[in-house]
Amino acid sequence: MIKKKINRRKFISTLSAGTAAGAISPGILPPFYINSGSNTLAAMGGTPVVPSAKIGVDWPYIDENVVNSVVETTKSGIWSRIQSRNGKVPTFEGVFAEMMNAGYCVATGSGTQALSTAVFALGIGPGDEVITSPYSDFGTISSILTCRALPVLADLDPESFQLDPKKVEKKINANTKAIMPVHISGLPANMEEIMELAEKYNLKVIEDACQAPFSRYQGQEIGLIGDLGCISFQASKAIACGEGGAVIGNDKELMEECYTIQNRGSSRQGKNETIGPKYRMNEFEGAVLMGQIKGAKERFYTRDKNATFLNDQFKDLPGAKPQKQYDGTESGSYYRYALSYNQEAFNGADRSKFLKAVVAEGIPLSSYIRNGFHREPWVDHVLGLKEYQTMYSSERLMEFKESMDMPNCDKVTDETHVSLWGSGILLGSQEEMQMIVDGVMKVYENRHQLKDL
Ligand SMILES: Cc1ncc(COP(=O)(O)O)c(C=O)c1O
């Protein structure tokens, strides 16, 4: 943690020297903090805002509880969830369901496996289409492909980086069975409009809440608004066990089907009933989760509080707007803390120059997903597969290929999205959050220097 005091700030409502050199007209500039320290960007040889130590805490989160829990499991010899009803995995399922206000939880070996379990459980397979976002982890797409359904992409709302329901509606046809919204960065997607579409067209909704445990929207936990919700506990996530995941839901029968599917087709009663992969979480993963779950809600609240502070600070800064939130968003898990960069406001400097300057100030801001899924090789691979050619007409596959125009997603991946990976950073102190603000503000105020980077 950084203890060193940082520069004094003063509140101004007129143009700073840096502003005068910029492209934005003075009239639209709101008051904002000015960093009164070095006016030379660190990337140009000035003093960085964050002097040496990094912001936030190391990730994944490890404490004595985590270590002891794993040792306990090792010594117990209960290494598979089916060895005991009171093992770590079944216990975690109960604890996590309660914390999420969910009726039921089924743990899996990853978030991708949780999503795939949900697709299987809803009976979605060959010939069916699931509409989802081009901007996510590839596990989102993989979960649909492993069920041999077709992942149909719809473009984003560029300000929220979330699936745009209006673009979704255009992709609905007679083969569409479900919508899979992704709550990107851990903030809620536009669930109100997505649920309206689901009702209108009689579609299932699988929430990819892999980044969003505990986030709330319109009085409900994210993941429990649609038919099923899926969480990831991969090493980078807010609750992490290396690789792990969970399906949550309130429909008992459907959740029992999820259990059966991830148990390679065998029900809890031991009947071999259906087709299912073996996606069971093992007890060591359960042990890490049980060791970590105690403080997970508190860490969520800290992240949400710190992100709310950053949102307040950045909301009036031209050129680095906080990720748009939809009405009814109550809290976010902020897997990443994201801003939308506008190069016009930064003297025309492209995103890479802005990032170079901010990183030199000691703030690990980065771009995130390099390519929307429409620009990745799986599209042609799937079109070339005999099984897809058998399941879908050539016209349908051609239409799928030709509907890959995602200009908003391209803008987000190529130009606008910048973010902090939030799991550890947003657990930093108030002083550290202020340094993030100061670093970005310093680059804004001195943006005329960016052209020389
Ligand atoms: C939005 C999203 N969906 C799906 C996944 C897949 O989860 P996992 O890596 O646990 O398989 C992730 C994980 O990165 C994710 O962030």
mmCIF file with all atom_site columns, C-alpha atoms in Angstrom, residues 163 165 179 181-183 188-197 205-207 217-218 222-227 326-327:
data_model
loop_
_atom_site.group_PDB
_atom_site.id
_atom_site.type_symbol
_atom_site.label_atom_id
_atom_site.label_alt_id
_atom_site.label_comp_id
_atom_site.label_asym_id
_atom_site.label_entity_id
_atom_site.label_seq_id
_atom_site.pdbx_PDB_ins_code
_atom_site.Cartn_x
_atom_site.Cartn_y
_atom_site.Cartn_z
_atom_site.occupancy
_atom_site.B_iso_or_equiv
_atom_site.pdbx_formal_charge
_atom_site.auth_seq_id
_atom_site.auth_comp_id
_atom_site.auth_asym_id
_atom_site.auth_atom_id
_atom_site.pdbx_PDB_model_num
ATOM 1  C CA . LEU A 1 163 ? -25.386 -6.075  -25.559 1.00 0.00 ? 163 LEU A CA 1
ATOM 2  C CA . PRO A 1 165 ? -31.393 -5.035  -26.910 1.00 0.00 ? 165 PRO A CA 1
ATOM 3  C CA . ILE A 1 179 ? -30.544 -14.645 -25.188 1.00 0.00 ? 179 ILE A CA 1
ATOM 4  C CA . PRO A 1 181 ? -26.543 -11.214 -21.979 1.00 0.00 ? 181 PRO A CA 1
ATOM 5  C CA . VAL A 1 182 ? -23.059 -10.692 -20.539 1.00 0.00 ? 182 VAL A CA 1
ATOM 6  C CA . HIS A 1 183 ? -22.816 -8.399  -17.520 1.00 0.00 ? 183 HIS A CA 1
ATOM 7  C CA . PRO A 1 188 ? -25.709 -5.138  -15.093 1.00 0.00 ? 188 PRO A CA 1
ATOM 8  C CA . ALA A 1 189 ? -26.674 -5.330  -18.762 1.00 0.00 ? 189 ALA A CA 1
ATOM 9  C CA . ASN A 1 190 ? -29.950 -3.709  -19.860 1.00 0.00 ? 190 ASN A CA 1
ATOM 10 C CA . MET A 1 191 ? -31.997 -6.518  -18.292 1.00 0.00 ? 191 MET A CA 1
ATOM 11 C CA . GLU A 1 192 ? -35.289 -4.680  -18.374 1.00 0.00 ? 192 GLU A CA 1
ATOM 12 C CA . GLU A 1 193 ? -35.327 -4.565  -22.169 1.00 0.00 ? 193 GLU A CA 1
ATOM 13 C CA . ILE A 1 194 ? -33.780 -8.016  -22.522 1.00 0.00 ? 194 ILE A CA 1
ATOM 14 C CA . MET A 1 195 ? -36.487 -9.563  -20.343 1.00 0.00 ? 195 MET A CA 1
ATOM 15 C CA . GLU A 1 196 ? -39.149 -7.710  -22.371 1.00 0.00 ? 196 GLU A CA 1
ATOM 16 C CA . LEU A 1 197 ? -37.750 -9.295  -25.543 1.00 0.00 ? 197 LEU A CA 1
ATOM 17 C CA . VAL A 1 205 ? -32.445 -16.007 -20.774 1.00 0.00 ? 205 VAL A CA 1
ATOM 18 C CA . ILE A 1 206 ? -29.082 -17.295 -19.529 1.00 0.00 ? 206 ILE A CA 1
ATOM 19 C CA . GLU A 1 207 ? -27.229 -14.544 -17.708 1.00 0.00 ? 207 GLU A CA 1
ATOM 20 C CA . TYR A 1 217 ? -30.293 -4.441  -10.402 1.00 0.00 ? 217 TYR A CA 1
ATOM 21 C CA . GLN A 1 218 ? -33.868 -3.337  -9.770  1.00 0.00 ? 218 GLN A CA 1
ATOM 22 C CA . ILE A 1 222 ? -27.716 -10.276 -11.154 1.00 0.00 ? 222 ILE A CA 1
ATOM 23 C CA . GLY A 1 223 ? -27.901 -13.900 -12.315 1.00 0.00 ? 223 GLY A CA 1
ATOM 24 C CA . LEU A 1 224 ? -31.398 -14.440 -10.921 1.00 0.00 ? 224 LEU A CA 1
ATOM 25 C CA . ILE A 1 225 ? -33.354 -12.271 -13.331 1.00 0.00 ? 225 ILE A CA 1
ATOM 26 C CA . GLY A 1 226 ? -33.290 -14.687 -16.270 1.00 0.00 ? 226 GLY A CA 1
ATOM 27 C CA . ASP A 1 227 ? -33.876 -18.447 -16.222 1.00 0.00 ? 227 ASP A CA 1
ATOM 28 C CA . TYR A 1 326 ? -28.699 1.359   -16.842 1.00 0.00 ? 326 TYR A CA 1
ATOM 29 C CA . ASP A 1 327 ? -31.561 2.647   -14.700 1.00 0.00 ? 327 ASP A CA 1
#
